[in-house]
């Protein structure tokens, strides 16, 4: 007998003109014989894509078709539907409106099944249609772990353990070991780790909270919720105990932090797990770092452009000196150092590393783990290393004066030393070492380079597309920072999100670099204790590319997105609004002018005109004053030069850098003055004339006025 839903589907296909009645008869008979539905038979014969069949059926039934791959479901909805019910009936809850629960199913539910769900959940059921693959992926995404596994654990332990908060359950040691050793708990932990490995996660976070347990994966530097089922909160102690046993930690101790290590196999790959636990008011919080045992470290794969790669090649072959890699935690410093060591790792060299912890094992290199608990720190380890006849030494981090001075002494005695610093950019590494007490002459005589780096997420190659809806302001910003003559060649790419990248649009990461080479001129400046900001300007004038500039290059190359660059780097204020030569033509600043080449002076996004234009301005000391008061100029002045991005004018009193001013400019040939807000970028005192040159950039100048202003400057 033909099922009712099969009849409805066949009628819909005929009405749409997709199939004839005589064509459908054979498939309907096959469905009756096999016991499968007509929908499954049509899919089996690959006559139509599942999406087309569901769309036709949804229109016939008067229900919605949903694409679960591009839809987010609220957590409060998922919490109302237990994992075992959603998994058993193969549906995904979508919304709850009053007493109505809307669910996505691959085929319309029979009335009997809808009644069963209504009785168990207490909601009336409305259906929407979605593909079977989307439902399977959504069950995995939102409920994450196997319903069968968790259900078995809950069923087998419900009588043993009361349903109370995690911190209140303190079973005996024997019971904990029994729970942790049970096959279902082992399977559950394995699923958590396996899912992290499949998603390319570097860390797994298991965090107890008052409302339950949070499970998150760090993928490409960002944390993503795994959304475990609520039942997993009852298994927190069992999960943590199992992981502690794997890493040889004390399963009884829950009041103190613990660190451990475990080695596991996933398919044909061996993973090194670094486990860390800390106590919280709601139970132990646990983080698992996932590291592959074997890594292929290559300078070519770090994301270096050809010029920077050549610089790296020259640095790693130096006979002595110190090379510092700077950046915050998680910026890839250690990976860069390993790549450098791998390049020079030959049988003719003795390479020793001093790390905390040892992140990757490298053949042919002696690696040492520092242990502060027994007073074996970096400084003591360095002194001991010298008696082992090394050629190259890597120190995990320079944290204090003793370690810094020891490393410098090692470099001065003919060794090549690699190390890391926690600073925001390359030039700040000099200030950091001086702050901890290192004498400038020691820095100048030992350090070869400071290298700052960050990690940017890369666009997924499977779903990359060119974004045509990019604002001109962003392109202008990129052109300014890169000293480009026009924005025509700037193209921006993004990722739509696909199965390959877990719908994020990103797959993997790449490094951006800022390399400050310490040449003779910089050494002399370091000895004179010139501020790091001035040293950075000198390095930029010599051709150093900043982190943001390197990031913009990767944006133009289609490797990453502008948002990634903005998220991980800071704006170079002077370069962003005026170019590197902003003051070379206006404010005579000796430290910049001495190192600015003639060719650099010619490259500007906005041309500048050395012309006198009457200016009136008022300084706002607060946002409230800006809002309350109208335009009432307090000062009159005249410009020294002008561009469509900002002006340089004369003031008889110093203005605070960063303050807001309201400008009125009388431009020849324009009927009305240009009025806009501006921000003070730089103030330079001219002592001989007792006046100040003030550089400002426009904040809200209208596009039409900017066009007229630029036309005035060019003509």
Tab-separated table of N, CA, C and O in Angstrom, residues 424-539:
chain	number	residue	atom	x	y	z
A	424	UNK	N	54.980	44.430	21.976
A	424	UNK	CA	53.998	44.638	20.911
A	424	UNK	C	54.613	44.780	19.530
A	424	UNK	O	53.995	44.432	18.537
A	425	UNK	N	55.834	45.331	19.453
A	425	UNK	CA	56.487	45.463	18.162
A	425	UNK	C	57.978	45.261	18.333
A	425	UNK	O	58.473	45.020	19.442
A	426	UNK	N	58.711	45.350	17.231
A	426	UNK	CA	60.139	45.053	17.270
A	426	UNK	C	60.911	46.079	18.089
A	426	UNK	O	61.749	45.734	18.933
A	427	UNK	N	60.634	47.364	17.870
A	427	UNK	CA	61.380	48.411	18.568
A	427	UNK	C	61.141	48.387	20.071
A	427	UNK	O	62.025	48.751	20.860
A	428	UNK	N	59.974	47.956	20.489
A	428	UNK	CA	59.675	47.899	21.923
A	428	UNK	C	60.539	46.873	22.650
A	428	UNK	O	60.671	46.932	23.877
A	429	UNK	N	61.117	45.923	21.914
A	429	UNK	CA	62.019	44.965	22.535
A	429	UNK	C	63.234	45.638	23.140
A	429	UNK	O	63.747	45.217	24.188
A	430	UNK	N	63.706	46.711	22.504
A	430	UNK	CA	64.848	47.463	23.040
A	430	UNK	C	64.465	48.103	24.364
A	430	UNK	O	65.204	48.016	25.354
A	431	UNK	N	63.298	48.752	24.390
A	431	UNK	CA	62.841	49.395	25.628
A	431	UNK	C	62.607	48.366	26.725
A	431	UNK	O	62.914	48.623	27.898
A	432	UNK	N	62.075	47.198	26.362
A	432	UNK	CA	61.816	46.139	27.340
A	432	UNK	C	63.107	45.697	28.022
A	432	UNK	O	63.177	45.563	29.246
A	433	UNK	N	64.149	45.462	27.249
A	433	UNK	CA	65.413	45.013	27.820
A	433	UNK	C	66.060	46.104	28.665
A	433	UNK	O	66.662	45.827	29.709
A	434	UNK	N	65.926	47.348	28.241
A	434	UNK	CA	66.462	48.453	29.046
A	434	UNK	C	65.688	48.600	30.352
A	434	UNK	O	66.266	48.908	31.400
A	435	UNK	N	64.368	48.361	30.293
A	435	UNK	CA	63.548	48.481	31.505
A	435	UNK	C	63.938	47.460	32.568
A	435	UNK	O	63.848	47.748	33.769
A	436	UNK	N	64.334	46.238	32.137
A	436	UNK	CA	64.699	45.233	33.140
A	436	UNK	C	66.134	45.399	33.622
A	436	UNK	O	66.581	44.640	34.481
A	437	UNK	N	66.843	46.395	33.052
A	437	UNK	CA	68.159	46.735	33.588
A	437	UNK	C	69.347	46.452	32.707
A	437	UNK	O	70.493	46.630	33.136
A	438	UNK	N	69.145	46.019	31.459
A	438	UNK	CA	70.268	45.740	30.571
A	438	UNK	C	70.882	47.059	30.108
A	438	UNK	O	70.169	47.965	29.676
A	439	UNK	N	72.200	47.169	30.192
A	439	UNK	CA	72.882	48.385	29.783
A	439	UNK	C	72.809	48.543	28.266
A	439	UNK	O	72.963	47.571	27.518
A	440	UNK	N	72.573	49.773	27.776
A	440	UNK	CA	72.457	49.994	26.326
A	440	UNK	C	73.671	49.519	25.527
A	440	UNK	O	73.520	49.000	24.422
A	441	UNK	N	74.894	49.686	26.094
A	441	UNK	CA	76.074	49.281	25.332
A	441	UNK	C	76.119	47.761	25.147
A	441	UNK	O	76.643	47.262	24.139
A	442	UNK	N	75.565	47.004	26.112
A	442	UNK	CA	75.512	45.547	25.954
A	442	UNK	C	74.521	45.158	24.858
A	442	UNK	O	74.764	44.231	24.081
A	443	UNK	N	73.374	45.860	24.811
A	443	UNK	CA	72.410	45.606	23.748
A	443	UNK	C	73.022	45.884	22.381
A	443	UNK	O	72.907	45.088	21.448
A	444	UNK	N	73.652	47.039	22.266
A	444	UNK	CA	74.207	47.446	20.978
A	444	UNK	C	75.288	46.487	20.490
A	444	UNK	O	75.449	46.284	19.286
A	445	UNK	N	76.005	45.879	21.401
A	445	UNK	CA	77.126	45.026	21.010
A	445	UNK	C	76.736	43.570	20.788
A	445	UNK	O	77.540	42.797	20.255
A	446	UNK	N	75.520	43.180	21.177
A	446	UNK	CA	75.176	41.758	21.102
A	446	UNK	C	73.967	41.442	20.222
A	446	UNK	O	73.918	40.377	19.598
A	447	UNK	N	72.978	42.316	20.157
A	447	UNK	CA	71.733	42.003	19.455
A	447	UNK	C	71.877	42.262	17.954
A	447	UNK	O	72.343	43.325	17.536
A	448	UNK	N	71.482	41.283	17.159
A	448	UNK	CA	71.531	41.402	15.702
A	448	UNK	C	70.205	41.869	15.117
A	448	UNK	O	70.182	42.583	14.113
A	449	UNK	N	69.100	41.460	15.706
A	449	UNK	CA	67.797	41.833	15.150
A	449	UNK	C	66.694	41.608	16.175
A	449	UNK	O	66.796	40.734	17.042
A	450	UNK	N	65.652	42.416	16.054
A	450	UNK	CA	64.395	42.212	16.780
A	450	UNK	C	63.323	41.924	15.737
A	450	UNK	O	63.133	42.701	14.794
A	451	UNK	N	62.618	40.812	15.892
A	451	UNK	CA	61.593	40.405	14.927
A	451	UNK	C	60.258	40.297	15.653
A	451	UNK	O	60.101	39.475	16.555
A	452	UNK	N	59.308	41.151	15.286
A	452	UNK	CA	57.956	41.065	15.853
A	452	UNK	C	57.070	40.271	14.904
A	452	UNK	O	57.253	40.317	13.682
A	453	UNK	N	56.107	39.549	15.457
A	453	UNK	CA	55.221	38.778	14.600
A	453	UNK	C	53.839	38.615	15.213
A	453	UNK	O	53.646	38.765	16.421
A	454	UNK	N	52.871	38.342	14.353
A	454	UNK	CA	51.495	38.023	14.738
A	454	UNK	C	50.995	36.914	13.824
A	454	UNK	O	51.577	36.646	12.770
A	455	UNK	N	49.905	36.291	14.213
A	455	UNK	CA	49.281	35.263	13.387
A	455	UNK	C	47.922	35.755	12.896
A	455	UNK	O	47.118	36.256	13.688
A	456	UNK	N	47.681	35.618	11.602
A	456	UNK	CA	46.404	35.980	10.997
A	456	UNK	C	45.734	34.731	10.446
A	456	UNK	O	46.402	33.854	9.890
A	457	UNK	N	44.430	34.658	10.597
A	457	UNK	CA	43.691	33.550	9.982
A	457	UNK	C	43.680	33.728	8.464
A	457	UNK	O	43.514	34.847	7.970
A	458	UNK	N	43.852	32.627	7.743
A	458	UNK	CA	43.868	32.687	6.284
A	458	UNK	C	42.509	32.276	5.723
A	458	UNK	O	41.806	31.445	6.300
A	459	UNK	N	42.162	32.866	4.600
A	459	UNK	CA	40.870	32.606	3.967
A	459	UNK	C	40.838	31.172	3.443
A	459	UNK	O	41.807	30.685	2.865
A	460	UNK	N	39.724	30.510	3.662
A	460	UNK	CA	39.562	29.137	3.181
A	460	UNK	C	39.639	29.119	1.654
A	460	UNK	O	38.884	29.842	0.988
A	461	UNK	N	40.510	28.313	1.070
A	461	UNK	CA	40.643	28.293	-0.398
A	461	UNK	C	39.424	27.715	-1.102
A	461	UNK	O	39.191	28.009	-2.277
A	462	UNK	N	38.617	26.918	-0.401
A	462	UNK	CA	37.466	26.274	-1.034
A	462	UNK	C	36.266	27.196	-1.189
A	462	UNK	O	35.367	26.914	-1.988
A	463	UNK	N	36.214	28.272	-0.399
A	463	UNK	CA	35.047	29.162	-0.481
A	463	UNK	C	35.452	30.633	-0.599
A	463	UNK	O	34.682	31.521	-0.259
A	464	UNK	N	36.649	30.888	-1.067
A	464	UNK	CA	37.127	32.263	-1.212
A	464	UNK	C	36.424	32.953	-2.375
A	464	UNK	O	36.182	32.348	-3.416
A	465	UNK	N	36.089	34.235	-2.183
A	465	UNK	CA	35.484	35.024	-3.249
A	465	UNK	C	35.925	36.472	-3.101
A	465	UNK	O	36.348	36.910	-2.026
A	466	UNK	N	35.850	37.208	-4.189
A	466	UNK	CA	36.216	38.624	-4.158
A	466	UNK	C	35.030	39.454	-3.696
A	466	UNK	O	33.930	39.344	-4.232
A	467	UNK	N	35.265	40.269	-2.681
A	467	UNK	CA	34.219	41.131	-2.136
A	467	UNK	C	34.200	42.439	-2.925
A	467	UNK	O	35.139	43.230	-2.862
A	468	UNK	N	33.121	42.656	-3.671
A	468	UNK	CA	33.009	43.864	-4.489
A	468	UNK	C	32.461	45.048	-3.702
A	468	UNK	O	32.535	46.190	-4.164
A	469	UNK	N	31.883	44.777	-2.521
A	469	UNK	CA	31.234	45.843	-1.743
A	469	UNK	C	32.162	46.395	-0.666
A	469	UNK	O	31.803	46.454	0.511
A	470	UNK	N	33.357	46.771	-1.063
A	470	UNK	CA	34.340	47.326	-0.125
A	470	UNK	C	34.313	48.843	-0.203
A	470	UNK	O	34.320	49.424	-1.296
A	471	UNK	N	34.276	49.484	0.956
A	471	UNK	CA	34.247	50.944	0.982
A	471	UNK	C	35.550	51.518	0.442
A	471	UNK	O	36.631	50.941	0.623
A	472	UNK	N	35.437	52.645	-0.210
A	472	UNK	CA	36.627	53.296	-0.755
A	472	UNK	C	37.558	53.745	0.355
A	472	UNK	O	38.783	53.807	0.176
A	473	UNK	N	36.984	54.065	1.549
A	473	UNK	CA	37.819	54.506	2.670
A	473	UNK	C	38.819	53.431	3.082
A	473	UNK	O	39.975	53.734	3.398
A	474	UNK	N	38.377	52.161	3.061
A	474	UNK	CA	39.290	51.080	3.421
A	474	UNK	C	40.418	50.963	2.405
A	474	UNK	O	41.589	50.800	2.758
A	475	UNK	N	40.064	51.063	1.133
A	475	UNK	CA	41.106	50.984	0.106
A	475	UNK	C	42.086	52.143	0.227
A	475	UNK	O	43.299	51.971	0.047
A	476	UNK	N	41.564	53.318	0.526
A	476	UNK	CA	42.440	54.473	0.713
A	476	UNK	C	43.368	54.253	1.904
A	476	UNK	O	44.552	54.573	1.860
A	477	UNK	N	42.821	53.674	2.989
A	477	UNK	CA	43.638	53.389	4.169
A	477	UNK	C	44.786	52.445	3.818
A	477	UNK	O	45.940	52.657	4.203
A	478	UNK	N	44.484	51.384	3.058
A	478	UNK	CA	45.521	50.438	2.661
A	478	UNK	C	46.544	51.115	1.763
A	478	UNK	O	47.765	50.920	1.924
A	479	UNK	N	46.071	51.914	0.834
A	479	UNK	CA	46.982	52.613	-0.071
A	479	UNK	C	47.895	53.562	0.696
A	479	UNK	O	49.084	53.683	0.386
A	480	UNK	N	47.351	54.249	1.690
A	480	UNK	CA	48.180	55.148	2.507
A	480	UNK	C	49.287	54.395	3.219
A	480	UNK	O	50.450	54.786	3.209
A	481	UNK	N	48.900	53.291	3.866
A	481	UNK	CA	49.884	52.554	4.657
A	481	UNK	C	50.963	51.913	3.795
A	481	UNK	O	52.090	51.709	4.251
A	482	UNK	N	50.614	51.573	2.547
A	482	UNK	CA	51.586	50.911	1.669
A	482	UNK	C	52.227	51.873	0.676
A	482	UNK	O	53.004	51.447	-0.186
A	483	UNK	N	51.907	53.176	0.787
A	483	UNK	CA	52.461	54.182	-0.127
A	483	UNK	C	52.147	53.862	-1.586
A	483	UNK	O	53.007	53.965	-2.470
A	484	UNK	N	50.916	53.430	-1.854
A	484	UNK	CA	50.504	53.144	-3.222
A	484	UNK	C	49.974	54.416	-3.875
A	484	UNK	O	49.405	55.290	-3.216
A	485	UNK	N	50.170	54.530	-5.166
A	485	UNK	CA	49.738	55.724	-5.882
A	485	UNK	C	48.234	55.740	-6.148
A	485	UNK	O	47.658	56.788	-6.385
A	486	UNK	N	47.614	54.563	-6.183
A	486	UNK	CA	46.178	54.498	-6.438
A	486	UNK	C	45.598	53.275	-5.742
A	486	UNK	O	46.327	52.431	-5.214
A	487	UNK	N	44.272	53.197	-5.760
A	487	UNK	CA	43.589	52.069	-5.120
A	487	UNK	C	43.072	51.061	-6.144
A	487	UNK	O	42.377	50.114	-5.777
A	488	UNK	N	43.382	51.265	-7.412
A	488	UNK	CA	42.818	50.423	-8.467
A	488	UNK	C	43.234	48.959	-8.344
A	488	UNK	O	42.469	48.055	-8.669
A	489	UNK	N	44.474	48.729	-7.897
A	489	UNK	CA	44.975	47.351	-7.841
A	489	UNK	C	44.571	46.616	-6.566
A	489	UNK	O	44.883	45.440	-6.397
A	490	UNK	N	43.878	47.296	-5.662
A	490	UNK	CA	43.534	46.700	-4.368
A	490	UNK	C	42.243	45.885	-4.505
A	490	UNK	O	41.180	46.422	-4.841
A	491	UNK	N	42.329	44.598	-4.255
A	491	UNK	CA	41.178	43.714	-4.245
A	491	UNK	C	41.086	43.026	-2.886
A	491	UNK	O	42.109	42.628	-2.328
A	492	UNK	N	39.885	42.894	-2.379
A	492	UNK	CA	39.650	42.306	-1.071
A	492	UNK	C	38.918	40.976	-1.245
A	492	UNK	O	37.929	40.890	-1.986
A	493	UNK	N	39.388	39.942	-0.558
A	493	UNK	CA	38.778	38.620	-0.639
A	493	UNK	C	38.269	38.191	0.738
A	493	UNK	O	38.788	38.616	1.772
A	494	UNK	N	37.279	37.318	0.720
A	494	UNK	CA	36.714	36.768	1.952
A	494	UNK	C	36.338	35.307	1.723
A	494	UNK	O	36.383	34.805	0.602
A	495	UNK	N	35.937	34.640	2.798
A	495	UNK	CA	35.458	33.270	2.709
A	495	UNK	C	33.978	33.202	3.036
A	495	UNK	O	33.530	33.787	4.026
A	496	UNK	N	33.206	32.494	2.206
A	496	UNK	CA	31.763	32.390	2.440
A	496	UNK	C	31.443	31.485	3.623
A	496	UNK	O	30.463	31.679	4.321
A	497	UNK	N	32.305	30.487	3.856
A	497	UNK	CA	32.024	29.470	4.865
A	497	UNK	C	31.546	28.192	4.206
A	497	UNK	O	30.572	28.208	3.460
A	498	UNK	N	32.249	27.098	4.464
A	498	UNK	CA	31.897	25.823	3.848
A	498	UNK	C	32.210	24.692	4.822
A	498	UNK	O	32.656	24.933	5.950
A	499	UNK	N	31.983	23.465	4.393
A	499	UNK	CA	32.242	22.310	5.253
A	499	UNK	C	33.724	22.194	5.593
A	499	UNK	O	34.094	21.781	6.687
A	500	UNK	N	34.579	22.568	4.669
A	500	UNK	CA	36.017	22.439	4.872
A	500	UNK	C	36.521	23.311	6.008
A	500	UNK	O	37.472	22.948	6.713
A	501	UNK	N	35.880	24.468	6.199
A	501	UNK	CA	36.350	25.425	7.218
A	501	UNK	C	35.374	25.563	8.376
A	501	UNK	O	35.423	26.559	9.114
A	502	UNK	N	34.470	24.594	8.539
A	502	UNK	CA	33.479	24.635	9.626
A	502	UNK	C	32.616	25.892	9.587
A	502	UNK	O	32.265	26.466	10.618
A	503	UNK	N	32.316	26.350	8.359
A	503	UNK	CA	31.444	27.513	8.150
A	503	UNK	C	32.044	28.824	8.641
A	503	UNK	O	31.342	29.819	8.782
A	504	UNK	N	33.352	28.867	8.900
A	504	UNK	CA	33.979	30.086	9.425
A	504	UNK	C	34.528	30.977	8.327
A	504	UNK	O	34.711	32.178	8.528
A	505	UNK	N	34.841	30.413	7.167
A	505	UNK	CA	35.465	31.189	6.104
A	505	UNK	C	36.973	31.251	6.212
A	505	UNK	O	37.633	31.872	5.369
A	506	UNK	N	37.536	30.620	7.260
A	506	UNK	CA	38.986	30.638	7.473
A	506	UNK	C	39.501	29.205	7.617
A	506	UNK	O	38.827	28.333	8.170
A	507	UNK	N	40.708	29.001	7.130
A	507	UNK	CA	41.335	27.688	7.256
A	507	UNK	C	42.839	27.897	7.435
A	507	UNK	O	43.546	28.270	6.510
A	508	UNK	N	43.324	27.677	8.663
A	508	UNK	CA	44.747	27.827	8.940
A	508	UNK	C	45.130	29.264	9.271
A	508	UNK	O	44.291	30.179	9.265
A	509	UNK	N	46.420	29.455	9.563
A	509	UNK	CA	46.932	30.775	9.897
A	509	UNK	C	48.266	31.027	9.203
A	509	UNK	O	48.968	30.096	8.824
A	510	UNK	N	48.599	32.291	9.075
A	510	UNK	CA	49.868	32.693	8.484
A	510	UNK	C	50.452	33.806	9.345
A	510	UNK	O	49.710	34.546	10.008
A	511	UNK	N	51.767	33.933	9.356
A	511	UNK	CA	52.430	34.933	10.190
A	511	UNK	C	52.715	36.201	9.390
A	511	UNK	O	52.949	36.159	8.183
A	512	UNK	N	52.666	37.335	10.079
A	512	UNK	CA	53.151	38.597	9.529
A	512	UNK	C	54.323	39.047	10.393
A	512	UNK	O	54.366	38.766	11.593
A	513	UNK	N	55.272	39.745	9.784
A	513	UNK	CA	56.529	40.041	10.465
A	513	UNK	C	56.901	41.515	10.360
A	513	UNK	O	56.496	42.223	9.431
A	514	UNK	N	57.688	41.928	11.343
A	514	UNK	CA	58.302	43.254	11.374
A	514	UNK	C	59.751	43.040	11.821
A	514	UNK	O	59.993	42.658	12.964
A	515	UNK	N	60.689	43.238	10.910
A	515	UNK	CA	62.091	42.891	11.175
A	515	UNK	C	62.915	44.158	11.332
A	515	UNK	O	63.084	44.933	10.383
A	516	UNK	N	63.425	44.384	12.539
A	516	UNK	CA	64.280	45.531	12.826
A	516	UNK	C	65.723	45.041	12.927
A	516	UNK	O	66.091	44.356	13.889
A	517	UNK	N	66.526	45.369	11.926
A	517	UNK	CA	67.935	44.986	11.912
A	517	UNK	C	68.749	46.037	12.647
A	517	UNK	O	68.628	47.244	12.370
A	518	UNK	N	69.572	45.606	13.568
A	518	UNK	CA	70.372	46.537	14.376
A	518	UNK	C	71.691	46.787	13.650
A	518	UNK	O	72.663	46.036	13.801
A	519	UNK	N	71.724	47.855	12.840
A	519	UNK	CA	72.959	48.219	12.139
A	519	UNK	C	73.756	49.203	12.977
A	519	UNK	O	73.397	49.521	14.120
A	520	UNK	N	74.843	49.699	12.413
A	520	UNK	CA	75.736	50.577	13.176
A	520	UNK	C	75.037	51.853	13.624
A	520	UNK	O	75.262	52.345	14.734
A	521	UNK	N	74.202	52.410	12.755
A	521	UNK	CA	73.512	53.647	13.106
A	521	UNK	C	72.531	53.432	14.259
A	521	UNK	O	72.440	54.254	15.183
A	522	UNK	N	71.804	52.320	14.217
A	522	UNK	CA	70.877	52.015	15.310
A	522	UNK	C	71.626	51.692	16.591
A	522	UNK	O	71.170	52.031	17.688
A	523	UNK	N	72.769	51.026	16.471
A	523	UNK	CA	73.575	50.750	17.667
A	523	UNK	C	73.980	52.042	18.360
A	523	UNK	O	73.909	52.154	19.594
A	524	UNK	N	74.416	53.041	17.570
A	524	UNK	CA	74.802	54.334	18.153
A	524	UNK	C	73.612	55.001	18.829
A	524	UNK	O	73.735	55.603	19.901
A	525	UNK	N	72.425	54.861	18.210
A	525	UNK	CA	71.222	55.463	18.791
A	525	UNK	C	70.809	54.749	20.071
A	525	UNK	O	70.324	55.384	21.018
A	526	UNK	N	70.982	53.416	20.125
A	526	UNK	CA	70.651	52.668	21.339
A	526	UNK	C	71.541	53.107	22.489
A	526	UNK	O	71.081	53.288	23.627
A	527	UNK	N	72.826	53.286	22.210
A	527	UNK	CA	73.763	53.720	23.255
A	527	UNK	C	73.375	55.095	23.783
A	527	UNK	O	73.519	55.390	24.973
A	528	UNK	N	72.824	55.944	22.907
A	528	UNK	CA	72.397	57.287	23.326
A	528	UNK	C	71.042	57.262	24.036
A	528	UNK	O	70.536	58.313	24.429
A	529	UNK	N	70.445	56.068	24.173
A	529	UNK	CA	69.149	55.890	24.833
A	529	UNK	C	68.024	56.658	24.150
A	529	UNK	O	67.133	57.213	24.795
A	530	UNK	N	68.065	56.685	22.828
A	530	UNK	CA	66.974	57.301	22.066
A	530	UNK	C	65.716	56.454	22.235
A	530	UNK	O	65.790	55.220	22.207
A	531	UNK	N	64.540	57.059	22.422
A	531	UNK	CA	63.303	56.292	22.635
A	531	UNK	C	63.035	55.300	21.504
A	531	UNK	O	63.410	55.524	20.349
A	532	UNK	N	62.347	54.218	21.859
A	532	UNK	CA	62.071	53.171	20.878
A	532	UNK	C	61.206	53.681	19.732
A	532	UNK	O	61.322	53.195	18.597
A	533	UNK	N	60.333	54.667	19.987
A	533	UNK	CA	59.508	55.217	18.912
A	533	UNK	C	60.363	55.886	17.844
A	533	UNK	O	60.074	55.785	16.639
A	534	UNK	N	61.430	56.561	18.278
A	534	UNK	CA	62.334	57.188	17.321
A	534	UNK	C	63.153	56.139	16.582
A	534	UNK	O	63.427	56.277	15.385
A	535	UNK	N	63.546	55.097	17.288
A	535	UNK	CA	64.290	54.016	16.639
A	535	UNK	C	63.434	53.349	15.566
A	535	UNK	O	63.928	52.960	14.507
A	536	UNK	N	62.136	53.224	15.847
A	536	UNK	CA	61.236	52.622	14.867
A	536	UNK	C	61.134	53.489	13.619
A	536	UNK	O	61.131	52.977	12.491
A	537	UNK	N	61.059	54.805	13.813
A	537	UNK	CA	61.017	55.703	12.658
A	537	UNK	C	62.272	55.565	11.813
A	537	UNK	O	62.211	55.551	10.576
A	538	UNK	N	63.410	55.456	12.484
A	538	UNK	CA	64.662	55.290	11.750
A	538	UNK	C	64.647	53.995	10.939
A	538	UNK	O	65.065	53.967	9.778
A	539	UNK	N	64.160	52.934	11.559
A	539	UNK	CA	64.126	51.643	10.864
A	539	UNK	C	63.165	51.683	9.677
A	539	UNK	O	63.450	51.122	8.608
